[in-house]
XYZ file of C-alpha atoms in Angstrom:
442
model
C 64.130 47.762 -105.264
C 60.445 46.957 -105.964
C 59.240 48.769 -103.066
C 60.052 52.116 -105.166
C 57.826 50.614 -108.032
C 54.876 49.918 -105.679
C 55.416 53.054 -103.944
C 55.226 54.907 -107.446
C 52.047 53.007 -108.357
C 50.092 53.967 -105.285
C 50.968 57.681 -105.679
C 49.841 57.650 -109.135
C 46.662 55.734 -108.139
C 46.095 58.285 -105.200
C 46.876 61.383 -107.507
C 44.116 59.847 -109.962
C 41.631 59.437 -106.994
C 42.182 62.693 -105.234
C 42.802 65.002 -108.496
C 46.050 66.181 -107.030
C 49.332 65.822 -108.713
C 51.678 65.177 -105.689
C 55.469 64.257 -106.317
C 56.924 61.313 -104.360
C 58.486 63.895 -101.821
C 54.998 65.882 -101.578
C 53.171 62.332 -100.919
C 55.743 61.546 -98.129
C 55.392 65.095 -96.518
C 51.572 65.494 -96.994
C 50.145 61.926 -96.800
C 52.604 59.415 -95.469
C 54.432 61.394 -92.659
C 51.516 62.734 -91.045
C 49.769 59.401 -90.452
C 52.963 56.990 -90.281
C 55.740 59.002 -88.509
C 54.427 62.263 -86.792
C 53.935 60.345 -83.456
C 55.967 58.767 -80.789
C 55.141 55.256 -82.500
C 56.039 54.931 -86.168
C 54.646 52.657 -89.039
C 57.702 50.894 -89.835
C 61.180 50.241 -88.605
C 63.856 50.924 -91.374
C 67.096 49.956 -89.629
C 69.450 52.850 -89.044
C 67.312 55.313 -90.792
C 66.850 58.864 -89.028
C 63.465 57.514 -87.458
C 65.035 54.324 -86.100
C 67.858 56.279 -84.541
C 65.245 58.836 -82.859
C 63.712 55.392 -81.606
C 66.667 54.094 -80.089
C 67.522 57.305 -78.372
C 64.040 57.625 -76.873
C 65.190 56.751 -73.506
C 67.243 60.028 -73.570
C 65.342 62.013 -75.766
C 61.428 61.281 -75.623
C 59.838 61.059 -79.146
C 57.859 64.030 -79.599
C 56.439 65.446 -82.700
C 59.538 67.756 -82.720
C 61.706 64.880 -82.633
C 59.767 63.209 -85.502
C 59.926 66.241 -87.835
C 63.637 66.532 -87.005
C 64.132 63.005 -88.320
C 62.093 63.831 -91.147
C 64.461 66.786 -92.097
C 67.356 64.526 -91.544
C 65.946 61.909 -94.187
C 65.237 64.611 -96.541
C 68.892 65.816 -96.332
C 70.242 62.361 -96.931
C 67.792 61.758 -99.831
C 69.010 64.929 -101.430
C 72.781 64.599 -100.774
C 73.798 61.162 -100.283
C 73.983 57.812 -102.383
C 70.996 55.756 -101.261
C 71.603 52.710 -99.161
C 69.421 50.569 -96.921
C 69.498 53.002 -93.957
C 67.212 55.392 -95.873
C 66.101 53.401 -99.031
C 63.652 50.820 -98.050
C 64.660 47.509 -99.325
C 67.843 49.050 -100.844
C 71.380 47.520 -100.548
C 73.809 48.245 -97.353
C 76.266 51.083 -97.563
C 79.069 48.316 -97.543
C 79.836 45.056 -99.075
C 80.122 43.300 -95.599
C 77.082 42.277 -93.345
C 73.765 40.499 -93.530
C 71.892 43.300 -95.480
C 74.801 43.616 -98.161
C 73.319 40.856 -100.828
C 72.406 43.613 -103.148
C 75.860 45.312 -103.127
C 77.162 45.787 -106.620
C 80.065 47.479 -108.339
C 77.623 48.535 -111.192
C 75.908 51.840 -110.803
C 72.316 51.285 -110.043
C 70.417 54.786 -110.485
C 68.080 55.560 -107.557
C 66.990 59.316 -107.836
C 65.138 60.993 -104.880
C 61.934 60.317 -106.219
C 62.555 56.402 -106.065
C 63.903 56.797 -102.549
C 60.732 58.515 -101.222
C 58.529 56.138 -103.259
C 60.396 53.300 -101.506
C 59.057 54.368 -97.963
C 55.464 54.400 -99.535
C 56.105 50.924 -101.022
C 57.531 49.644 -97.872
C 54.297 50.417 -95.827
C 52.230 48.668 -98.422
C 53.685 45.312 -97.918
C 51.391 42.513 -96.679
C 52.949 40.496 -93.709
C 52.345 36.851 -93.234
C 53.757 34.352 -90.782
C 57.378 33.733 -90.960
C 58.446 37.154 -91.186
C 57.696 37.425 -95.023
C 56.093 40.278 -96.873
C 54.314 40.312 -99.791
C 54.276 43.411 -102.409
C 51.285 42.989 -104.761
C 50.929 45.223 -108.004
C 47.316 45.605 -108.204
C 45.174 48.531 -108.144
C 42.421 47.375 -105.609
C 44.959 45.931 -103.323
C 47.162 49.087 -103.104
C 44.161 51.367 -102.372
C 42.565 49.147 -100.121
C 46.074 48.916 -98.228
C 46.416 52.822 -98.169
C 42.534 53.218 -97.050
C 43.942 51.013 -93.861
C 46.591 53.112 -92.714
C 44.392 55.859 -91.149
C 42.703 52.775 -89.180
C 46.224 51.547 -88.183
C 46.942 54.881 -86.829
C 43.599 54.895 -84.955
C 44.253 51.659 -83.385
C 47.776 52.718 -82.244
C 46.328 55.817 -80.584
C 43.500 53.787 -79.040
C 45.955 51.206 -77.534
C 48.664 52.831 -75.667
C 50.329 49.692 -74.949
C 50.534 48.582 -78.456
C 53.902 48.799 -80.043
C 54.251 50.289 -83.268
C 56.490 49.579 -86.538
C 53.988 46.692 -87.580
C 52.089 48.192 -90.650
C 53.018 45.221 -92.590
C 51.516 42.938 -89.911
C 48.344 45.246 -89.941
C 47.994 45.284 -93.615
C 47.659 41.196 -93.497
C 44.766 41.455 -91.287
C 43.113 44.497 -92.812
C 43.308 43.031 -96.328
C 41.678 40.015 -95.182
C 38.945 42.102 -93.725
C 38.724 44.495 -96.429
C 38.174 41.722 -98.934
C 35.676 39.807 -97.002
C 32.074 39.392 -98.660
C 30.509 41.191 -95.577
C 32.660 44.100 -95.783
C 30.592 47.401 -95.594
C 32.302 50.547 -97.170
C 30.103 52.842 -95.116
C 31.274 51.070 -91.959
C 34.621 49.831 -92.697
C 35.526 48.457 -89.220
C 32.102 46.625 -88.662
C 32.928 43.056 -87.796
C 36.563 43.706 -87.674
C 37.666 42.340 -84.234
C 40.948 44.118 -84.048
C 41.436 42.850 -80.357
C 41.287 39.350 -81.692
C 44.744 39.637 -83.260
C 46.517 41.502 -80.605
C 48.750 39.256 -78.600
C 48.521 40.482 -74.925
C 52.087 40.436 -72.937
C 52.610 37.856 -70.277
C 54.828 40.346 -68.381
C 52.939 43.214 -66.806
C 53.802 46.276 -68.479
C 55.456 44.897 -71.372
C 53.913 46.129 -74.771
C 51.517 44.066 -76.709
C 51.970 43.405 -80.495
C 49.869 42.359 -83.437
C 49.948 38.460 -84.268
C 50.877 37.972 -87.841
C 48.268 36.835 -90.247
C 48.310 33.483 -91.885
C 49.158 33.334 -95.486
C 46.048 31.279 -96.156
C 43.868 33.813 -95.073
C 45.351 36.437 -97.329
C 45.408 33.983 -100.319
C 41.574 33.451 -99.937
C 40.989 37.005 -99.303
C 42.762 37.886 -102.558
C 40.638 34.995 -104.460
C 37.515 36.771 -103.196
C 38.667 39.924 -104.832
C 40.410 38.396 -107.940
C 38.326 35.136 -108.633
C 39.383 34.786 -112.016
C 43.026 36.211 -111.963
C 46.578 35.276 -111.362
C 48.390 37.736 -109.327
C 51.955 37.758 -108.757
C 53.489 38.909 -105.493
C 56.937 39.907 -104.736
C 57.886 37.812 -101.489
C 60.829 39.180 -99.304
C 61.621 39.920 -95.568
C 63.649 42.773 -94.108
C 65.252 42.814 -90.731
C 68.584 41.920 -89.154
C 69.125 39.396 -92.237
C 67.260 40.168 -95.457
C 65.566 37.454 -97.491
C 64.321 37.523 -101.062
C 62.057 34.760 -102.129
C 61.312 36.653 -105.422
C 58.144 36.885 -107.698
C 55.666 34.157 -106.906
C 52.330 33.705 -108.836
C 49.324 33.037 -106.695
C 46.762 30.817 -109.032
C 43.553 32.630 -107.576
C 41.115 30.811 -110.042
C 42.219 27.435 -108.369
C 41.435 28.819 -104.928
C 38.070 30.182 -106.173
C 37.167 26.865 -107.859
C 37.773 24.973 -104.407
C 34.876 27.113 -102.921
C 32.678 26.510 -105.833
C 33.333 22.838 -105.800
C 32.515 22.421 -102.086
C 29.375 24.288 -102.525
C 28.438 21.951 -105.666
C 29.292 18.909 -103.894
C 27.911 19.624 -100.614
C 25.318 22.241 -100.804
C 24.936 25.852 -100.534
C 24.382 26.139 -96.653
C 27.949 25.507 -95.864
C 30.397 27.972 -97.353
C 34.080 28.346 -96.900
C 33.853 31.015 -94.360
C 36.795 32.352 -92.619
C 36.369 30.065 -89.511
C 36.380 26.969 -91.780
C 39.656 28.174 -93.573
C 41.122 28.768 -90.110
C 40.366 25.514 -88.832
C 40.957 23.124 -91.749
C 43.286 25.025 -94.536
C 46.030 26.297 -92.357
C 48.378 23.863 -93.939
C 51.419 22.434 -92.577
C 53.330 24.330 -95.109
C 55.156 27.576 -94.215
C 54.768 30.231 -96.912
C 58.465 29.645 -98.021
C 57.509 26.149 -98.683
C 54.453 26.958 -100.483
C 56.476 29.309 -102.677
C 58.791 26.586 -103.486
C 56.031 24.893 -105.257
C 56.533 27.325 -107.893
C 52.703 28.492 -107.809
C 50.555 29.424 -104.627
C 47.372 27.684 -105.470
C 45.444 24.508 -105.085
C 48.400 22.233 -104.135
C 49.791 24.540 -101.424
C 46.290 24.453 -99.844
C 46.450 20.763 -98.641
C 44.275 20.900 -95.678
C 46.045 20.495 -92.202
C 46.040 16.791 -91.059
C 44.819 15.432 -94.133
C 48.330 13.761 -94.525
C 47.243 11.355 -91.564
C 44.888 9.688 -93.860
C 46.910 9.526 -96.866
C 49.047 5.993 -97.421
C 52.702 5.896 -97.262
C 53.254 7.835 -93.844
C 53.632 6.863 -90.365
C 50.054 7.330 -89.566
C 48.701 5.641 -92.719
C 45.673 3.454 -91.871
C 43.742 6.062 -89.791
C 40.232 5.328 -90.638
C 37.753 8.316 -91.167
C 34.806 8.620 -89.203
C 31.631 9.690 -90.909
C 29.574 11.336 -88.305
C 27.943 14.694 -87.739
C 30.828 16.139 -85.953
C 33.267 14.974 -88.337
C 31.393 15.188 -91.489
C 32.400 18.799 -92.617
C 35.801 18.212 -92.032
C 35.460 15.012 -94.480
C 33.880 17.193 -96.889
C 36.354 19.729 -96.871
C 39.111 16.899 -97.368
C 37.140 15.374 -100.310
C 36.682 18.878 -102.080
C 40.441 19.319 -102.022
C 41.303 15.802 -103.260
C 38.477 16.014 -105.754
C 39.863 19.370 -107.086
C 43.353 18.075 -107.333
C 42.032 15.096 -109.316
C 40.322 17.367 -111.503
C 38.288 14.503 -112.873
C 34.598 14.086 -112.255
C 34.523 10.545 -113.531
C 37.025 9.729 -110.810
C 34.648 10.956 -108.086
C 31.810 8.856 -109.541
C 34.128 5.636 -109.632
C 35.147 6.360 -106.120
C 31.513 6.498 -105.008
C 30.465 3.283 -106.881
C 33.589 1.538 -105.623
C 32.861 2.317 -102.090
C 29.392 0.989 -102.398
C 30.615 -2.125 -104.110
C 33.023 -2.707 -101.554
C 30.353 -2.068 -98.779
C 28.084 -4.777 -100.455
C 30.885 -7.239 -100.775
C 31.773 -6.895 -97.189
C 27.975 -7.172 -96.224
C 26.985 -10.092 -98.555
C 28.567 -12.702 -96.326
C 27.803 -11.116 -92.920
C 25.800 -14.172 -91.759
C 28.386 -16.953 -93.122
C 30.680 -17.668 -90.039
C 34.241 -17.195 -91.092
C 33.219 -15.645 -94.162
C 32.297 -12.297 -92.747
C 35.825 -12.070 -91.406
C 37.703 -12.997 -94.659
C 35.556 -10.527 -96.527
C 36.142 -7.745 -93.870
C 39.886 -8.330 -93.695
C 40.082 -8.210 -97.380
C 38.255 -4.868 -97.726
C 40.369 -3.520 -94.779
C 43.632 -4.560 -96.750
C 42.143 -2.760 -99.968
C 41.374 0.331 -98.157
C 44.969 0.589 -96.411
C 46.854 -0.398 -99.496
C 49.929 1.861 -99.400
C 50.513 2.117 -103.277
C 48.993 1.338 -106.645
C 50.340 -2.222 -106.955
C 48.912 -3.590 -103.744
C 45.483 -1.864 -104.473
C 45.246 -3.771 -107.587
C 46.519 -7.089 -106.058
C 43.747 -6.810 -103.495
C 40.919 -6.058 -106.001
C 42.274 -9.032 -108.178
C 41.143 -11.149 -105.224
C 37.771 -9.958 -105.153
C 37.443 -10.696 -108.791
C 38.515 -14.312 -108.433
C 35.887 -14.825 -105.741
C 33.135 -12.661 -107.242
C 33.235 -12.579 -111.161
C 30.257 -10.228 -111.242
C 32.619 -7.514 -110.027
C 35.187 -7.963 -112.828
C 33.717 -5.408 -115.450
C 33.550 -2.466 -112.949
C 36.864 -3.158 -111.180
C 38.571 -3.619 -114.575
C 37.437 0.025 -115.207
C 38.603 1.023 -111.869
C 42.085 -0.493 -112.142
C 42.639 1.125 -115.739
C 41.803 4.418 -114.254
C 44.331 3.910 -111.551
C 46.817 2.892 -113.738
C 46.397 5.800 -116.095
C 46.448 8.668 -113.363
C 49.568 10.264 -112.470
C 51.571 8.538 -109.688
C 51.433 11.478 -107.164
C 47.422 11.404 -107.568
C 47.103 7.869 -106.675
C 47.336 8.383 -102.854
C 44.752 10.882 -103.186
C 42.443 8.760 -104.959
C 42.821 5.894 -102.629
C 42.064 8.366 -99.752
C 38.909 9.316 -101.518
C 37.800 6.081 -101.675
C 38.492 5.378 -97.961
C 36.408 8.570 -97.331
C 33.449 7.452 -99.460
C 33.540 4.012 -97.981
C 33.223 5.575 -94.533
C 30.042 7.592 -95.895
C 28.791 4.227 -97.529
C 28.807 2.504 -94.285
C 26.668 5.032 -92.671
C 23.881 4.916 -95.536
């Protein structure tokens, strides 16, 4: 299982940083166990493991340091004497061929020595949890060391919050990684600005334990892009529970995410940046992380802003008119940025801007001519609400017939629309609508 590989990677990195040469068992005993399991609340729940069994018996045998160490000793015995299975190899196959966790069972011998089993516990504690019960394992030095450095802080949070349930190290990792790779992170004051209480869900039932809310995958991707602006990282995506899920290895195109921020600042100035609040408000897409992974690469396309679909032609809410006003302008700016990034063509941006101004002038030219005002406005409305390329071009043709001075420009616009890929046409038409809204306020 990939957890073992990730565990070995961290152990090697930690050995290099500390100057020690701990084996996987020594790392488990001397580093992971003290912070993760030598307490009444553990770091992670491994179903049917000795620690899990101790937790299930807590009503009869309250969890104490002695009980935790007893579970550790049983784990050592299993690792040294038994064939590894999911009850003590994190992410491994079930012991039998029947059950919801038996998907990796095979008749072929799969070597897994004790070092791999210990390493799997380390790797399991390095997963980054996102909504939907999925976890990312990321083989990158800075990520692994950053997550490791957050273990002690998670233990501190558990110690300071008696009602907070344990076994949420992966959920913690999602929040910690987002904070750790923030531009304002201060190594000398690692928790400054880190409002841990903001992501603790308080129970509705008095006396019930509280829990950490799961981080959004968008926040995690933006955090990784800040740390690796020019790199494409690959994440192993999976979920362990009553039913195990494996999504597989998924590339994360972080340069695309970086370019989105750079483009926003280029288009709309440096005073507004892609801060975390704006991401939360505008880039929490309607896509689940599974759906984002199904796109093949988690990148720009997966980051379509929430509610942008309402402005796109061809859906039940098509025809919604964007409002260009101070309260709505930042939202429109974000929408335009994503569309322009998807179009990846500065010429199309200029064409949309020029076309919006032409349509605005055409609408205004006959404002004083009785019915002409209504006719022109209706034609502009039909152009802006065209659901597809064909109707858009048909309506532009009507303008050319009435005003030959527009022929040259509109001919170039039609050529561009005909040449662009079909899936980009709705985006361009939406961009034109946004630009027209801005032109009306000029």
